[in-house]
XYZ file of N, CA and C in Angstrom:
807
model
N -42.373 -5.266 -20.459
C -41.283 -5.298 -19.486
C -40.057 -4.574 -20.020
N -39.757 -4.810 -21.277
C -38.597 -4.152 -21.875
C -38.803 -2.652 -21.957
N -40.062 -2.212 -22.140
C -40.349 -0.776 -22.196
C -40.051 -0.105 -20.863
N -40.363 -0.787 -19.753
C -40.073 -0.233 -18.436
C -38.574 -0.100 -18.235
N -37.831 -1.119 -18.622
C -36.377 -1.059 -18.487
C -35.789 0.039 -19.363
N -36.331 0.185 -20.550
C -35.857 1.258 -21.433
C -36.148 2.627 -20.832
N -37.318 2.779 -20.202
C -37.664 4.056 -19.564
C -36.696 4.372 -18.435
N -36.353 3.346 -17.648
C -35.412 3.550 -16.551
C -34.034 3.909 -17.083
N -33.638 3.242 -18.159
C -32.340 3.548 -18.776
C -32.323 4.964 -19.342
N -33.409 5.348 -20.007
C -33.473 6.681 -20.603
C -33.429 7.775 -19.551
N -34.008 7.506 -18.372
C -33.951 8.495 -17.305
C -32.521 8.712 -16.818
N -31.730 7.647 -16.844
C -30.376 7.726 -16.309
C -29.355 8.184 -17.335
N -29.774 8.330 -18.570
C -28.832 8.730 -19.619
C -28.239 10.099 -19.312
N -29.092 11.068 -18.948
C -28.598 12.423 -18.687
C -27.639 12.449 -17.509
N -27.927 11.648 -16.465
C -27.019 11.589 -15.320
C -25.686 10.960 -15.716
N -25.734 9.963 -16.573
C -24.490 9.336 -17.046
C -23.664 10.316 -17.883
N -24.352 11.099 -18.715
C -23.646 12.093 -19.533
C -23.006 13.168 -18.661
N -23.634 13.457 -17.523
C -23.107 14.505 -16.643
C -21.804 14.102 -15.970
N -21.434 12.819 -16.048
C -20.197 12.350 -15.403
C -18.968 12.508 -16.296
N -19.157 13.004 -17.500
C -18.004 13.229 -18.367
C -17.118 14.346 -17.806
N -15.941 14.508 -18.384
C -14.990 15.514 -17.888
C -14.491 16.388 -19.033
N -15.389 16.829 -19.872
C -15.010 17.757 -20.931
C -14.881 19.166 -20.349
N -14.436 20.101 -21.188
C -14.256 21.477 -20.719
C -15.579 22.105 -20.280
N -16.687 21.703 -20.899
C -18.000 22.228 -20.500
C -18.416 21.629 -19.161
N -18.167 20.353 -18.967
C -18.537 19.709 -17.707
C -17.763 20.299 -16.529
N -16.546 20.773 -16.787
C -15.715 21.296 -15.710
C -16.047 22.740 -15.350
N -16.913 23.382 -16.138
C -17.347 24.741 -15.795
C -18.177 24.683 -14.519
N -18.053 25.686 -13.687
C -18.759 25.712 -12.402
C -20.277 25.592 -12.617
N -20.966 24.777 -11.820
C -22.427 24.610 -11.987
C -23.205 25.909 -11.913
N -22.810 26.808 -11.008
C -23.510 28.080 -10.890
C -23.367 28.904 -12.166
N -22.194 28.855 -12.777
C -21.962 29.586 -14.022
C -22.855 29.055 -15.133
N -22.934 27.736 -15.256
C -23.779 27.149 -16.288
C -25.253 27.426 -16.028
N -25.655 27.415 -14.774
C -27.043 27.715 -14.432
C -27.396 29.149 -14.797
N -26.535 30.110 -14.434
C -26.797 31.510 -14.754
C -26.778 31.748 -16.263
N -25.870 31.083 -16.964
C -25.813 31.213 -18.426
C -27.100 30.725 -19.063
N -27.617 29.605 -18.581
C -28.874 29.065 -19.111
C -30.041 29.986 -18.796
N -30.048 30.565 -17.606
C -31.123 31.496 -17.239
C -31.115 32.723 -18.150
N -29.922 33.264 -18.411
C -29.815 34.417 -19.320
C -30.277 34.015 -20.720
N -29.884 32.834 -21.166
C -30.284 32.337 -22.483
C -31.805 32.234 -22.586
N -32.434 31.619 -21.600
C -33.889 31.465 -21.618
C -34.593 32.815 -21.576
N -34.055 33.732 -20.785
C -34.659 35.067 -20.686
C -34.617 35.793 -22.016
N -33.491 35.729 -22.699
C -33.354 36.404 -23.985
C -34.266 35.779 -25.046
N -34.333 34.464 -25.063
C -35.178 33.793 -26.061
C -36.648 34.128 -25.833
N -37.084 34.079 -24.589
C -38.490 34.314 -24.286
C -38.882 35.784 -24.411
N -37.901 36.681 -24.485
C -38.213 38.105 -24.590
C -38.561 38.533 -26.019
N -38.378 37.643 -26.993
C -38.717 37.982 -28.370
C -40.224 38.077 -28.549
N -40.624 38.921 -29.500
C -42.036 39.068 -29.812
C -42.614 37.818 -30.447
N -43.936 37.759 -30.503
C -44.594 36.547 -30.988
C -44.474 36.369 -32.494
N -44.135 37.443 -33.222
C -44.000 37.339 -34.678
C -42.536 37.211 -35.116
N -41.630 37.096 -34.163
C -40.205 37.046 -34.485
C -39.763 35.620 -34.761
N -39.122 35.405 -35.895
C -38.608 34.080 -36.256
C -37.131 34.162 -36.629
N -36.809 35.061 -37.553
C -35.433 35.157 -38.049
C -34.468 35.524 -36.923
N -34.887 36.427 -36.030
C -34.019 36.848 -34.941
C -33.696 35.743 -33.953
N -34.517 34.679 -33.929
C -34.279 33.567 -33.012
C -33.206 32.605 -33.514
N -32.927 32.625 -34.796
C -32.023 31.634 -35.382
C -30.619 31.642 -34.777
N -30.014 32.821 -34.466
C -28.666 32.783 -33.864
C -28.598 32.059 -32.527
N -29.728 31.918 -31.857
C -29.713 31.270 -30.543
C -29.565 29.755 -30.653
N -29.664 29.199 -31.863
C -29.345 27.791 -32.050
C -27.845 27.544 -31.912
N -27.051 28.609 -32.031
C -25.601 28.483 -31.953
C -25.169 27.960 -30.582
N -25.846 28.402 -29.529
C -25.476 27.996 -28.160
C -25.611 26.486 -27.940
N -26.793 25.882 -28.160
C -26.875 24.428 -27.955
C -25.982 23.626 -28.893
N -25.782 24.120 -30.116
C -24.915 23.399 -31.056
C -23.482 23.356 -30.533
N -22.995 24.479 -30.027
C -21.628 24.528 -29.480
C -21.506 23.634 -28.249
N -22.499 23.675 -27.364
C -22.452 22.856 -26.150
C -22.432 21.375 -26.506
N -23.268 20.974 -27.455
C -23.317 19.573 -27.876
C -21.967 19.131 -28.444
N -21.354 19.995 -29.250
C -20.084 19.644 -29.884
C -18.944 19.588 -28.873
N -18.822 20.599 -28.029
C -17.695 20.677 -27.101
C -17.845 19.669 -25.960
N -19.076 19.494 -25.461
C -19.303 18.580 -24.345
C -19.444 17.130 -24.787
N -19.397 16.891 -26.099
C -19.488 15.539 -26.651
C -20.782 14.845 -26.220
N -21.876 15.579 -26.312
C -23.193 15.051 -25.960
C -23.826 14.445 -27.207
N -24.234 13.184 -27.173
C -24.936 12.613 -28.333
C -26.260 13.313 -28.553
N -26.531 13.661 -29.785
C -27.720 14.459 -30.077
C -28.994 13.636 -29.980
N -28.887 12.305 -30.100
C -30.069 11.450 -30.078
C -30.905 11.578 -28.820
N -30.333 11.395 -27.608
C -31.131 11.520 -26.384
C -31.762 12.895 -26.213
N -31.069 13.952 -26.642
C -31.628 15.299 -26.516
C -32.824 15.476 -27.443
N -32.666 15.062 -28.702
C -33.767 15.182 -29.662
C -34.960 14.337 -29.235
N -34.693 13.164 -28.688
C -35.781 12.280 -28.260
C -36.623 12.943 -27.176
N -35.987 13.620 -26.259
C -36.715 14.275 -25.173
C -37.420 15.539 -25.648
N -36.839 16.219 -26.618
C -37.534 17.369 -27.204
C -38.795 16.912 -27.921
N -38.705 15.778 -28.612
C -39.879 15.236 -29.310
C -40.962 14.807 -28.326
N -40.568 14.358 -27.140
C -41.559 14.000 -26.127
C -42.358 15.218 -25.677
N -41.704 16.382 -25.662
C -42.397 17.611 -25.272
C -43.169 18.243 -26.423
N -42.943 17.756 -27.639
C -43.551 18.369 -28.816
C -45.077 18.377 -28.800
N -45.764 17.297 -28.370
C -47.235 17.365 -28.345
C -47.780 18.497 -27.481
N -47.133 18.760 -26.349
C -47.581 19.856 -25.485
C -47.333 21.207 -26.162
N -46.195 21.319 -26.841
C -45.876 22.565 -27.542
C -46.872 22.816 -28.670
N -47.145 21.772 -29.442
C -48.107 21.904 -30.547
C -49.501 22.219 -30.010
N -49.864 21.587 -28.891
C -51.171 21.850 -28.295
C -51.339 23.293 -27.857
N -50.225 23.934 -27.444
C -50.292 25.331 -27.016
C -50.474 26.269 -28.204
N -49.778 25.993 -29.316
C -49.752 26.968 -30.409
C -50.609 26.644 -31.603
N -51.238 25.464 -31.633
C -51.929 25.044 -32.842
C -53.162 25.889 -33.135
N -53.746 26.537 -32.117
C -54.955 27.322 -32.326
C -54.651 28.772 -32.702
N -53.369 29.152 -32.712
C -53.028 30.524 -33.101
C -53.484 30.874 -34.516
N -53.323 29.980 -35.517
C -53.812 30.315 -36.859
C -55.316 30.536 -36.917
N -56.045 29.965 -35.953
C -57.502 30.129 -35.936
C -57.882 31.491 -35.383
N -57.209 31.915 -34.306
C -57.578 33.162 -33.638
C -56.908 34.383 -34.263
N -55.743 34.215 -34.853
C -55.027 35.343 -35.474
C -55.149 35.210 -36.993
N -56.138 35.909 -37.569
C -56.442 35.777 -38.993
C -55.778 36.854 -39.850
N -54.970 37.717 -39.249
C -54.276 38.735 -40.039
C -53.291 38.054 -40.993
N -53.143 38.645 -42.151
C -52.295 38.035 -43.175
C -50.980 38.798 -43.319
N -49.982 38.094 -43.802
C -48.675 38.677 -44.053
C -48.105 37.988 -45.290
N -47.321 38.711 -46.051
C -46.735 38.154 -47.272
C -45.222 38.002 -47.089
N -44.693 36.885 -47.569
C -43.258 36.622 -47.515
C -42.922 35.602 -48.592
N -41.839 35.844 -49.275
C -41.381 34.960 -50.352
C -42.461 34.754 -51.423
N -43.240 35.814 -51.633
C -44.275 35.737 -52.652
C -45.517 34.985 -52.230
N -45.618 34.615 -50.953
C -46.779 33.880 -50.451
C -47.518 34.710 -49.426
N -48.803 34.489 -49.317
C -49.637 35.168 -48.332
C -50.195 34.105 -47.377
N -49.972 34.308 -46.086
C -50.477 33.351 -45.111
C -50.809 34.079 -43.816
N -51.499 33.385 -42.932
C -51.970 33.969 -41.683
C -50.811 34.221 -40.718
N -50.920 35.339 -39.969
C -49.910 35.624 -38.950
C -49.935 34.582 -37.835
N -51.066 33.897 -37.713
C -51.145 32.852 -36.692
C -50.124 31.758 -36.907
N -49.824 31.452 -38.170
C -48.811 30.452 -38.464
C -47.419 30.951 -38.091
N -47.197 32.255 -38.239
C -45.918 32.847 -37.815
C -45.764 32.715 -36.299
N -46.849 33.017 -35.579
C -46.819 32.886 -34.122
C -46.579 31.438 -33.704
N -47.255 30.527 -34.392
C -47.101 29.107 -34.083
C -45.659 28.654 -34.296
N -45.049 29.067 -35.400
C -43.662 28.696 -35.677
C -42.715 29.321 -34.657
N -43.006 30.549 -34.247
C -42.179 31.218 -33.243
C -42.230 30.465 -31.914
N -43.436 30.046 -31.505
C -43.582 29.271 -30.269
C -42.829 27.956 -30.366
N -42.909 27.332 -31.532
C -42.244 26.052 -31.748
C -40.724 26.193 -31.602
N -40.166 27.238 -32.230
C -38.721 27.457 -32.161
C -38.287 27.782 -30.737
N -39.016 28.691 -30.082
C -38.668 29.069 -28.706
C -38.696 27.862 -27.781
N -39.750 27.065 -27.888
C -39.899 25.914 -26.996
C -38.797 24.894 -27.223
N -38.508 24.588 -28.476
C -37.465 23.598 -28.781
C -36.109 24.055 -28.276
N -35.788 25.324 -28.488
C -34.498 25.849 -28.053
C -34.398 25.859 -26.528
N -35.473 26.268 -25.853
C -35.452 26.337 -24.391
C -35.392 24.956 -23.758
N -36.186 24.011 -24.280
C -36.140 22.640 -23.751
C -34.762 22.031 -23.992
N -34.206 22.247 -25.176
C -32.880 21.730 -25.481
C -31.811 22.295 -24.563
N -31.862 23.600 -24.299
C -30.879 24.225 -23.410
C -31.004 23.686 -21.985
N -32.229 23.461 -21.524
C -32.433 22.922 -20.175
C -31.904 21.497 -20.063
N -32.155 20.685 -21.089
C -31.641 19.310 -21.090
C -30.119 19.281 -21.122
N -29.533 20.196 -21.884
C -28.072 20.263 -21.938
C -27.481 20.695 -20.601
N -28.205 21.550 -19.885
C -27.746 21.961 -18.560
C -27.685 20.750 -17.629
N -28.713 19.910 -17.662
C -28.736 18.723 -16.807
C -27.671 17.724 -17.236
N -27.526 17.527 -18.557
C -26.601 16.516 -19.057
C -25.137 16.937 -18.953
N -24.857 18.191 -18.675
C -23.474 18.628 -18.475
C -23.171 18.998 -17.024
N -24.189 18.940 -16.172
C -24.001 19.365 -14.789
C -24.437 18.290 -13.790
N -25.606 17.700 -13.994
C -26.139 16.735 -13.037
C -27.034 17.422 -12.014
N -28.013 16.680 -11.510
C -28.985 17.269 -10.590
C -28.361 17.654 -9.254
N -27.421 16.870 -8.757
C -26.804 17.203 -7.467
C -26.041 18.517 -7.552
N -25.286 18.694 -8.623
C -24.531 19.942 -8.794
C -25.467 21.124 -9.019
N -26.554 20.880 -9.734
C -27.544 21.951 -9.922
C -28.173 22.351 -8.589
N -28.434 21.352 -7.750
C -28.987 21.656 -6.428
C -28.006 22.497 -5.616
N -26.728 22.166 -5.708
C -25.719 22.961 -5.003
C -25.677 24.390 -5.538
N -25.818 24.550 -6.844
C -25.830 25.889 -7.433
C -27.055 26.677 -6.973
N -28.202 26.013 -6.862
C -29.409 26.685 -6.374
C -29.242 27.133 -4.923
N -28.586 26.319 -4.111
C -28.360 26.707 -2.720
C -27.381 27.873 -2.637
N -26.435 27.950 -3.577
C -25.521 29.091 -3.618
C -26.265 30.376 -3.953
N -27.371 30.246 -4.692
C -28.211 31.402 -5.007
C -29.212 31.698 -3.895
N -29.082 30.994 -2.780
C -29.938 31.187 -1.599
C -31.394 30.795 -1.854
N -31.592 29.839 -2.760
C -32.925 29.275 -2.931
C -33.249 28.467 -1.673
N -34.434 28.628 -1.095
C -34.762 27.896 0.143
C -34.530 26.391 0.000
N -33.936 25.816 1.015
C -33.547 24.406 0.933
C -34.748 23.482 0.787
N -35.937 23.901 1.255
C -37.110 23.053 1.130
C -37.489 22.859 -0.341
N -37.315 23.922 -1.164
C -37.617 23.812 -2.593
C -36.578 22.956 -3.315
N -35.323 23.144 -2.935
C -34.251 22.348 -3.551
C -34.414 20.879 -3.183
N -34.724 20.617 -1.918
C -34.919 19.239 -1.474
C -36.115 18.600 -2.166
N -37.192 19.365 -2.322
C -38.369 18.844 -3.005
C -38.065 18.496 -4.454
N -37.287 19.351 -5.114
C -36.893 19.103 -6.503
C -36.071 17.821 -6.614
N -35.091 17.664 -5.730
C -34.218 16.495 -5.791
C -34.964 15.202 -5.466
N -35.769 15.226 -4.409
C -36.472 14.010 -4.019
C -37.524 13.613 -5.048
N -38.163 14.606 -5.685
C -39.112 14.284 -6.754
C -38.392 13.632 -7.922
N -37.251 14.177 -8.251
C -36.445 13.608 -9.341
C -36.005 12.187 -9.009
N -35.572 11.961 -7.764
C -35.136 10.625 -7.359
C -36.320 9.671 -7.233
N -37.482 10.177 -6.856
C -38.648 9.316 -6.648
C -39.110 8.690 -7.962
N -38.832 9.361 -9.080
C -39.198 8.791 -10.381
C -38.485 7.459 -10.581
N -37.215 7.380 -10.178
C -36.480 6.127 -10.288
C -37.123 5.045 -9.423
N -37.490 5.428 -8.202
C -38.114 4.471 -7.288
C -39.415 3.942 -7.883
N -40.214 4.839 -8.432
C -41.498 4.452 -8.997
C -41.327 3.471 -10.154
N -40.406 3.776 -11.061
C -40.214 2.909 -12.227
C -39.613 1.566 -11.820
N -38.726 1.565 -10.838
C -38.155 0.293 -10.365
C -39.235 -0.601 -9.759
N -40.159 -0.001 -9.001
C -41.246 -0.783 -8.421
C -42.182 -1.314 -9.506
N -42.455 -0.507 -10.525
C -43.274 -0.981 -11.636
C -42.597 -2.150 -12.333
N -41.294 -2.063 -12.511
C -40.549 -3.138 -13.163
C -40.638 -4.433 -12.366
N -40.484 -4.362 -11.034
C -40.569 -5.555 -10.199
C -41.972 -6.165 -10.234
N -42.984 -5.319 -10.143
C -44.354 -5.821 -10.131
C -44.730 -6.461 -11.470
N -44.287 -5.873 -12.564
C -44.591 -6.452 -13.871
C -43.848 -7.775 -14.066
N -42.625 -7.869 -13.523
C -41.895 -9.131 -13.602
C -42.609 -10.216 -12.805
N -43.065 -9.857 -11.595
C -43.794 -10.825 -10.776
C -45.097 -11.246 -11.455
N -45.790 -10.299 -12.058
C -47.053 -10.613 -12.752
C -46.801 -11.539 -13.940
N -45.739 -11.259 -14.710
C -45.453 -12.087 -15.886
C -45.039 -13.501 -15.492
N -44.398 -13.671 -14.339
C -44.017 -15.008 -13.878
C -45.236 -15.811 -13.424
N -46.244 -15.111 -12.902
C -47.460 -15.796 -12.446
C -48.460 -16.018 -13.579
N -48.359 -15.223 -14.618
C -49.253 -15.376 -15.772
C -48.422 -15.287 -17.046
N -47.643 -16.314 -17.351
C -46.707 -16.245 -18.487
C -47.394 -16.136 -19.844
N -48.629 -16.601 -19.944
C -49.321 -16.557 -21.226
C -50.050 -15.225 -21.455
N -50.138 -14.434 -20.395
C -50.837 -13.149 -20.496
C -49.902 -12.087 -21.065
N -50.334 -11.423 -22.127
C -49.564 -10.332 -22.699
C -49.965 -9.026 -22.034
N -49.054 -8.471 -21.295
C -49.370 -7.261 -20.564
C -50.198 -7.574 -19.326
N -50.745 -6.539 -18.723
C -51.552 -6.680 -17.508
C -53.023 -6.627 -17.899
N -53.763 -7.627 -17.483
C -55.183 -7.678 -17.825
C -55.931 -6.541 -17.144
N -56.908 -6.000 -17.848
C -57.624 -4.824 -17.326
C -58.381 -5.107 -16.036
N -58.676 -6.370 -15.756
C -59.412 -6.704 -14.535
C -58.579 -6.471 -13.272
N -57.252 -6.383 -13.422
C -56.388 -6.199 -12.247
C -55.703 -4.829 -12.262
N -56.123 -3.950 -13.152
C -55.496 -2.626 -13.208
C -55.638 -1.886 -11.871
N -56.835 -1.926 -11.291
C -57.073 -1.197 -10.042
C -56.201 -1.692 -8.912
N -56.170 -3.020 -8.717
C -55.344 -3.576 -7.646
C -53.857 -3.371 -7.914
N -53.473 -3.391 -9.202
C -52.067 -3.183 -9.553
C -51.625 -1.774 -9.154
N -52.439 -0.785 -9.489
C -52.104 0.601 -9.135
C -52.096 0.784 -7.624
N -53.073 0.181 -6.939
C -53.105 0.293 -5.480
C -51.869 -0.295 -4.831
N -51.473 -1.486 -5.285
C -50.264 -2.111 -4.767
C -49.019 -1.286 -5.084
N -49.024 -0.683 -6.270
C -47.880 0.150 -6.652
C -47.737 1.334 -5.712
N -48.844 1.995 -5.399
C -48.802 3.145 -4.487
C -48.311 2.722 -3.114
N -48.842 1.602 -2.591
C -48.422 1.124 -1.271
C -46.943 0.753 -1.249
N -46.481 0.095 -2.308
C -45.073 -0.320 -2.370
C -44.133 0.876 -2.478
N -44.516 1.861 -3.258
C -43.651 3.039 -3.393
C -43.633 3.860 -2.113
N -44.779 3.959 -1.420
C -44.795 4.641 -0.130
C -43.887 3.926 0.873
N -43.963 2.588 0.879
C -43.122 1.803 1.785
C -41.650 1.975 1.439
N -41.347 1.980 0.153
C -39.959 2.178 -0.287
C -39.475 3.573 0.092
N -40.317 4.566 -0.103
C -39.937 5.938 0.249
C -39.695 6.069 1.747
N -40.508 5.381 2.564
C -40.323 5.428 4.011
C -38.997 4.802 4.410
N -38.633 3.696 3.763
C -37.343 3.050 4.070
C -36.183 3.958 3.660
N -36.335 4.640 2.540
C -35.287 5.573 2.104
C -35.124 6.700 3.110
N -36.261 7.245 3.593
C -36.191 8.334 4.565
C -35.538 7.857 5.869
N -35.899 6.649 6.323
C -35.307 6.124 7.548
C -33.805 5.945 7.387
N -33.368 5.512 6.205
C -31.932 5.385 5.949
C -31.246 6.745 5.991
N -31.927 7.760 5.424
C -31.366 9.111 5.468
C -31.312 9.632 6.897
N -32.360 9.342 7.690
C -32.376 9.805 9.077
C -31.269 9.156 9.894
N -30.993 7.885 9.637
C -29.905 7.196 10.335
C -28.547 7.797 10.004
N -28.472 8.472 8.860
C -27.224 9.129 8.450
C -27.242 10.620 8.802
N -28.046 10.968 9.840
C -28.115 12.334 10.387
C -28.667 13.335 9.383
N -29.643 12.924 8.589
C -30.290 13.863 7.670
C -31.095 14.873 8.477
N -30.863 16.159 8.229
C -31.538 17.217 8.976
C -32.264 18.210 8.075
N -32.577 17.801 6.868
C -33.275 18.688 5.942
C -32.377 19.319 4.909
N -31.078 19.213 5.097
C -30.111 19.760 4.147
C -29.544 18.629 3.308
N -29.682 18.762 1.981
C -29.197 17.727 1.069
C -27.763 18.077 0.686
N -26.814 17.325 1.208
C -25.402 17.602 0.954
C -24.986 16.970 -0.379
N -24.446 17.771 -1.247
C -24.086 17.314 -2.596
C -22.583 17.207 -2.790
N -21.832 17.296 -1.716
C -20.380 17.212 -1.847
C -19.747 18.589 -2.000
N -18.456 18.598 -2.080
C -17.713 19.842 -2.184
C -17.794 20.414 -3.592
N -18.118 21.694 -3.676
C -18.171 22.412 -4.949
C -17.034 23.433 -4.968
N -16.221 23.389 -6.014
C -15.094 24.321 -6.123
C -15.595 25.755 -6.265
N -14.714 26.689 -5.930
C -15.048 28.101 -6.072
C -15.008 28.526 -7.532
N -15.734 29.588 -7.821
C -15.763 30.119 -9.179
C -14.414 30.760 -9.490
N -13.831 30.413 -10.636
C -12.546 30.973 -11.043
C -12.757 31.911 -12.235
N -11.677 32.475 -12.724
C -11.772 33.464 -13.798
C -12.279 32.830 -15.092
N -12.003 31.552 -15.312
C -12.505 30.887 -16.517
C -14.022 30.815 -16.521
N -14.594 30.585 -15.354
C -16.056 30.537 -15.246
C -16.665 31.907 -15.526
N -16.009 32.947 -15.037
C -16.511 34.308 -15.267
C -16.434 34.657 -16.753
N -15.336 34.271 -17.402
C -15.197 34.518 -18.841
C -16.279 33.766 -19.616
N -16.566 32.537 -19.204
C -17.612 31.728 -19.851
C -18.964 32.442 -19.765
N -19.311 32.906 -18.576
C -20.595 33.580 -18.373
C -20.666 34.895 -19.139
N -19.598 35.708 -19.046
C -19.602 37.005 -19.723
C -19.595 36.844 -21.243
N -18.857 35.862 -21.741
C -18.788 35.645 -23.182
C -20.133 35.266 -23.769
N -20.783 34.262 -23.177
C -22.096 33.865 -23.671
C -23.131 34.953 -23.429
N -23.055 35.614 -22.276
C -24.008 36.684 -21.999
C -23.910 37.810 -23.007
N -22.679 38.174 -23.387
C -22.484 39.224 -24.390
C -23.054 38.803 -25.742
N -22.825 37.548 -26.092
C -23.365 37.054 -27.360
C -24.894 37.079 -27.350
N -25.504 36.663 -26.259
C -26.962 36.659 -26.171
C -27.533 38.073 -26.283
N -26.868 39.022 -25.638
C -27.356 40.412 -25.681
C -27.235 40.980 -27.091
N -26.111 40.708 -27.747
C -25.922 41.194 -29.126
C -26.949 40.567 -30.054
N -27.184 39.256 -29.898
C -28.159 38.569 -30.743
C -29.578 39.049 -30.468
N -29.826 39.517 -29.244
C -31.172 40.028 -28.916
C -31.371 41.446 -29.427
N -30.348 42.261 -29.340
C -30.475 43.664 -29.743
C -30.400 43.836 -31.251
N -29.738 42.929 -31.944
C -29.539 43.066 -33.390
C -30.038 41.815 -34.106
N -30.596 42.016 -35.257
C -31.031 40.892 -36.089
C -29.830 40.403 -36.888
N -29.075 39.482 -36.299
C -27.818 39.043 -36.891
C -27.985 38.422 -38.282
N -28.986 37.580 -38.527
C -29.139 37.043 -39.891
C -29.337 38.126 -40.940
N -30.114 39.176 -40.603
C -30.331 40.272 -41.549
C -29.046 41.057 -41.772
N -28.283 41.299 -40.701
C -27.029 42.034 -40.829
C -26.020 41.258 -41.667
N -25.937 39.940 -41.422
C -25.007 39.116 -42.201
C -25.435 39.066 -43.665
N -26.743 38.944 -43.905
C -27.250 38.930 -45.279
C -26.978 40.227 -46.008
N -27.159 41.363 -45.316
C -26.897 42.650 -45.931
C -25.412 42.814 -46.254
N -24.563 42.349 -45.327
C -23.127 42.456 -45.547
C -22.696 41.612 -46.753
N -23.201 40.393 -46.850
C -22.851 39.524 -47.964
C -23.341 40.129 -49.293
N -24.547 40.710 -49.256
C -25.088 41.330 -50.478
C -24.218 42.487 -50.937
N -23.742 43.298 -49.988
C -22.874 44.429 -50.356
C -21.551 43.940 -50.930
N -21.001 42.883 -50.321
C -19.723 42.352 -50.793
C -19.862 41.791 -52.218
N -20.953 41.065 -52.443
C -21.166 40.470 -53.762
C -21.377 41.521 -54.827
N -22.163 42.550 -54.474
C -22.438 43.634 -55.455
C -21.224 44.548 -55.636
């Protein structure tokens, strides 16, 4: 029971963080969305053997976390949840890519380089996406998508799917509470009632979803999800987008760690 409540709380953490009023939170949602898209595009454009060139892109999430006052724990926890899928994608690269490369006096398979590159790209991209949600909120993101002329059916589907997760977990919490009250000595749900439990859960969530839709219809819902008034983009938002975009382009075109290392070596010598 406590695990269900913790899951519901963890889902709402990002929405709670999005209600802050730091300088990052006050940036226009469309600006933050476009900045994240440019960031993801630049990161994913790197070759499969590139590792050192990806390191400067950690600067973006680190700055956002610091300025927006986002606790790093919830972000890392969600990145770790995605880690099994990331490892599952790249773990076979060392098997299929048997070419060798030497570095730091060691010889190892290029497949491990590819695997590490995938790991870094995935962690950085997942982290940037989570930071976008935790500094903007789903409603504001939906408004930004509509400003980009994304069809409202896709935006509505995204929002309702996101909201339906809350409904599903709340229904699971109620059903588990009712089950524990009727069988106080039973630890967890007995396997003999798993089928009926899932069936009841589906029926209850469908009924709950229908009541939600009827409530929306009574409030003149016509297919457009209104997210409130969104301010116009100002010059600060443009500077934010251009500044980060310029940094991403420079970091993509130049190997900044190598350039900094060469400069330090020349200064020392």
